[in-house]
mmCIF file of C-alpha atoms in Angstrom:
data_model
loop_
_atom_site.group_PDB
_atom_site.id
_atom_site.type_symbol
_atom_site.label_atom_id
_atom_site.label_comp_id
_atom_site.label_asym_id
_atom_site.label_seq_id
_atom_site.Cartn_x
_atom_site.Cartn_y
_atom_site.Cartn_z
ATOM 1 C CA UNK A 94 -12.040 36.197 17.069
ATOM 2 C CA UNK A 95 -13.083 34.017 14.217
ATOM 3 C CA UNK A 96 -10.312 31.182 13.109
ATOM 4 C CA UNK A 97 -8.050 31.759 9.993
ATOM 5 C CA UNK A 98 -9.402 29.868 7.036
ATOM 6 C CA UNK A 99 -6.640 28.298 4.212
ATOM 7 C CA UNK A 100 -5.433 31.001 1.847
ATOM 8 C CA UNK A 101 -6.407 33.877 4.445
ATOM 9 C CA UNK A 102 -4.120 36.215 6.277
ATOM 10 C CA UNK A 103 -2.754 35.764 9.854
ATOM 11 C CA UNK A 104 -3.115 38.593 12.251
ATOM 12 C CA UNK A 105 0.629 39.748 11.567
ATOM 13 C CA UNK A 106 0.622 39.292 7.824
ATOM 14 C CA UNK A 107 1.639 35.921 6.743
ATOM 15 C CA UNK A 108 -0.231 33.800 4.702
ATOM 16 C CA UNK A 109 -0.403 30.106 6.259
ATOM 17 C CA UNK A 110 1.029 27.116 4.380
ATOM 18 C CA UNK A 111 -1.708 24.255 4.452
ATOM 19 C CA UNK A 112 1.838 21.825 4.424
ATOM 20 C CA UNK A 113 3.326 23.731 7.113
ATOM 21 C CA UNK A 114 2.222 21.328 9.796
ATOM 22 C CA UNK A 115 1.990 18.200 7.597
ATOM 23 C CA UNK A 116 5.057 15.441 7.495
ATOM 24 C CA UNK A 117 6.721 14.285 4.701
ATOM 25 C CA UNK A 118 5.790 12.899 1.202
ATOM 26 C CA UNK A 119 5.625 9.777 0.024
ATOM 27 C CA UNK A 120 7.713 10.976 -2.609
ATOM 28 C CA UNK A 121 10.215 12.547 0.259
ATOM 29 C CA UNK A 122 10.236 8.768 1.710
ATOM 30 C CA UNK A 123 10.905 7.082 -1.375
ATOM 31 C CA UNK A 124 13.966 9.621 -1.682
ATOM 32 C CA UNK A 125 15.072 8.946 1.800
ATOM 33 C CA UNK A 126 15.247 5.378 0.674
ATOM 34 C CA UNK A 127 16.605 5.635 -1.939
ATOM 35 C CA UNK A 128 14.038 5.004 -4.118
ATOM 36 C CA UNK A 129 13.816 8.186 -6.182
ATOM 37 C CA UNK A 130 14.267 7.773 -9.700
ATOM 38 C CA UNK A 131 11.004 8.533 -10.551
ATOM 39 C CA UNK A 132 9.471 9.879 -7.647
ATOM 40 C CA UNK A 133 11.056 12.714 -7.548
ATOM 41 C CA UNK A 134 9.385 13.680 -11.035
ATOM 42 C CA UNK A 135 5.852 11.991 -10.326
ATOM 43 C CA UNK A 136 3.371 11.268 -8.105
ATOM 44 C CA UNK A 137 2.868 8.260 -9.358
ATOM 45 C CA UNK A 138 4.456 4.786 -8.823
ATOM 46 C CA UNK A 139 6.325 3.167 -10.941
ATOM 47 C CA UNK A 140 4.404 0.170 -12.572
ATOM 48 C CA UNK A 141 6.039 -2.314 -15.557
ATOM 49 C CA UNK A 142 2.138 -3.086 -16.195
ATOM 50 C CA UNK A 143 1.332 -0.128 -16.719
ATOM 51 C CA UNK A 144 4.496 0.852 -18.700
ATOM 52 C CA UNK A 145 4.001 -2.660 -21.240
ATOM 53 C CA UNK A 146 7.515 -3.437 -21.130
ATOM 54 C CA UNK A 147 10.441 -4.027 -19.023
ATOM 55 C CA UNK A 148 14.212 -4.619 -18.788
ATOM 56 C CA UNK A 149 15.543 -6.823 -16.594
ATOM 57 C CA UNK A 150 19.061 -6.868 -14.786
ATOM 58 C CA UNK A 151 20.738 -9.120 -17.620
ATOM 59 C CA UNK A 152 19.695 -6.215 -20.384
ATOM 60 C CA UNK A 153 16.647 -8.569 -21.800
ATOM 61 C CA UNK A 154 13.897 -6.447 -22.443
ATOM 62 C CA UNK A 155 10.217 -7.821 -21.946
ATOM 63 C CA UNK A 156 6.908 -6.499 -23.866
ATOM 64 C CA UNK A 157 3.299 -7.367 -22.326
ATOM 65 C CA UNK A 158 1.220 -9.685 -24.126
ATOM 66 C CA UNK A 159 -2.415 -8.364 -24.417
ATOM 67 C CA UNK A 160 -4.006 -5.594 -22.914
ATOM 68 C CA UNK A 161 -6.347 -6.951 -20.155
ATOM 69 C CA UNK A 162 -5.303 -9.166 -17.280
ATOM 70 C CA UNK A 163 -4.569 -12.938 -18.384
ATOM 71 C CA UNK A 164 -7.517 -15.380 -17.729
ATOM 72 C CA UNK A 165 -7.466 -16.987 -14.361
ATOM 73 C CA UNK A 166 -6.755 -20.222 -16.009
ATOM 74 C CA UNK A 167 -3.720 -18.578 -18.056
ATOM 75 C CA UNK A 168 -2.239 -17.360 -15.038
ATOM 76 C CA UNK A 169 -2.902 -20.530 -13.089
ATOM 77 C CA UNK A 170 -0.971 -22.379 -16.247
ATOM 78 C CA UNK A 171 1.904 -20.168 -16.088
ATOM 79 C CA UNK A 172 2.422 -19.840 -12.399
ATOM 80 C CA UNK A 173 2.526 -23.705 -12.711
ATOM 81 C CA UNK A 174 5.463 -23.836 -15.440
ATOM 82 C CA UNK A 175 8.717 -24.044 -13.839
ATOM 83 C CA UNK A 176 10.329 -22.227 -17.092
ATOM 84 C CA UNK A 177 7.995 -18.783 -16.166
ATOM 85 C CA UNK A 178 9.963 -16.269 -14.518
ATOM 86 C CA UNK A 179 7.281 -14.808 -12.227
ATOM 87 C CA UNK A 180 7.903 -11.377 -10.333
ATOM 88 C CA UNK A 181 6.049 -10.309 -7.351
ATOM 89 C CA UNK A 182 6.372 -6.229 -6.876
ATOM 90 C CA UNK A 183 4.723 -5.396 -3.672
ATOM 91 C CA UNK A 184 7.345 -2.670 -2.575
ATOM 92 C CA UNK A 185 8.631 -0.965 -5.559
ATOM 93 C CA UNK A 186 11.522 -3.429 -6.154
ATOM 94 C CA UNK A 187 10.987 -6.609 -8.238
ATOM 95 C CA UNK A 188 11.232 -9.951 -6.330
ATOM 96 C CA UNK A 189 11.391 -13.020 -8.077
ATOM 97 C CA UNK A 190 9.189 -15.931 -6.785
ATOM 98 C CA UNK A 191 10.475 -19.420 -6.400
ATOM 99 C CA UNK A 192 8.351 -22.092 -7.728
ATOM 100 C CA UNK A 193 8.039 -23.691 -4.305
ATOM 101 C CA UNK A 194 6.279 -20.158 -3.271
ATOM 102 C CA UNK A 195 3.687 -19.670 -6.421
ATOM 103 C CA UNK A 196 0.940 -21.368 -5.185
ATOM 104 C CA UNK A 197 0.662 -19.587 -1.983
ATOM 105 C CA UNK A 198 0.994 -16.270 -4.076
ATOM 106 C CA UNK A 199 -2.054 -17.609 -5.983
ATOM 107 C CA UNK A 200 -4.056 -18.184 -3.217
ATOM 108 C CA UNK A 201 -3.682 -14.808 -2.266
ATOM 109 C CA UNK A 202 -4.103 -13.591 -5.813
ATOM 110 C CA UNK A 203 -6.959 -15.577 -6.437
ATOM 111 C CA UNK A 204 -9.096 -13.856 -4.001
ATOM 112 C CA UNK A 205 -8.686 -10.391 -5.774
ATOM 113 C CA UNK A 206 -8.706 -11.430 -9.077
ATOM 114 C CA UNK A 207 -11.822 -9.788 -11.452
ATOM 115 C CA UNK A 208 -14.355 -12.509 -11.158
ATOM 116 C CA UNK A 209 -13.927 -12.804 -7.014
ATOM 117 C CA UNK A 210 -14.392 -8.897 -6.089
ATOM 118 C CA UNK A 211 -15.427 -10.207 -2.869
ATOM 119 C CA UNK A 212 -13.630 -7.922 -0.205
ATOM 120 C CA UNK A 213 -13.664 -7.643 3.604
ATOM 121 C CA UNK A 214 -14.178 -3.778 4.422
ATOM 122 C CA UNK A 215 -11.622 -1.547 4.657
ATOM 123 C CA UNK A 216 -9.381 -4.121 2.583
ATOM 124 C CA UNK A 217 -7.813 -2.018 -0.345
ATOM 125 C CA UNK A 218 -5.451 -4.149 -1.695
ATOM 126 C CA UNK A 219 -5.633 -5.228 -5.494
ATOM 127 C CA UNK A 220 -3.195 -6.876 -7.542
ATOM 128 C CA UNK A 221 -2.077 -6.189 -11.206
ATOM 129 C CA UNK A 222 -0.952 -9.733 -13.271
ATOM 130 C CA UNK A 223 0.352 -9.584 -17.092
ATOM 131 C CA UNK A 224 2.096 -11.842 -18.905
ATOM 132 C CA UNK A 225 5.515 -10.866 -20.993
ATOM 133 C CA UNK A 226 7.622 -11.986 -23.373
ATOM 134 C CA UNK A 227 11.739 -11.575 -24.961
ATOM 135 C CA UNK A 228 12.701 -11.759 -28.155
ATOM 136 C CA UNK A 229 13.109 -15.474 -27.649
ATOM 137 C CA UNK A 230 9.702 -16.054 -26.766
ATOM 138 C CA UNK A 231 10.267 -16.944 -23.170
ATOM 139 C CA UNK A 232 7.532 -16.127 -20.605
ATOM 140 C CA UNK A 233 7.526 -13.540 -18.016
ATOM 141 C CA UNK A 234 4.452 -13.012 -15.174
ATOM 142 C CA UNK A 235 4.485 -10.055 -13.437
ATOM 143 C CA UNK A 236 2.208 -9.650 -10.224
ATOM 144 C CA UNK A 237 1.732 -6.290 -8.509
ATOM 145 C CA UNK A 238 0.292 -5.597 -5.741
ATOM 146 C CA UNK A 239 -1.237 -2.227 -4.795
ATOM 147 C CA UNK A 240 -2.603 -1.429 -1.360
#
């Protein structure tokens, strides 16, 4: 008796479900948490980098400056200015980073950033940075952080 193979009939009929035995989604977990207004639609995560703007909780709305990452130095000048907001998403949900707490975000940064692709194996974290900006000119950087 040879083994069933995906898309092939069981002995009493039924066609198998390559999910059947699987557990849930990421999509199911974000939805479980609570995290579902757009996973339930995509497979993909939400990113403001890669959607070039972004409204915050007081209604401002933010537009991305540029279309590559900012040079090291740029982000290095901004992370620096104490009138930069600077949001860290690492798990879905904006976080805003204290000035006190930037240059230890930078150090980790740093070490992923374009010009230093130099990775330990297995490690498959990279981080997304992008500088914004209101209608009054004010400075937003926005770090993401994919694993």
């Amino acid at each position: 008796m040879s083994l069933p193979i995906a898309g092939s009939t069981w002995f009493d009929g039924r066609v198998p479900n390559p999910r059947s035995h699987r557990g849930p989604t990421f999509a199911d977990l974000l939805k479980q948490r609570g995290d579902s207004h757009e996973a339930s639609t995509s497979q993909t995560l939400p990113s403001i980098i890669r959607d070039r703007s972004w409204t915050d909780e007081d209604g401002t709305v933010w537009r991305m400056r540029g279309g590559d990452q900012p040079a090291r130095k740029t982000v290095e000048h901004l992370l620096l200015d104490p009138e930069v907001r600077v949001l860290l998403i690492a798990d879905l949900r904006p976080v805003d980073v204290a000035l006190k707490d930037r240059a230890g975000l930078w150090a980790e940064v740093r070490q992923y950033y374009p010009e230093a692709k130099r990775r330990e194996p297995g490690d498959h974290t990279d981080f997304a940075v992008a500088e914004f900006r209101d209608s009054q000119r004010r400075s937003l950087l926005v770090i993401e952080r994919h694993c």
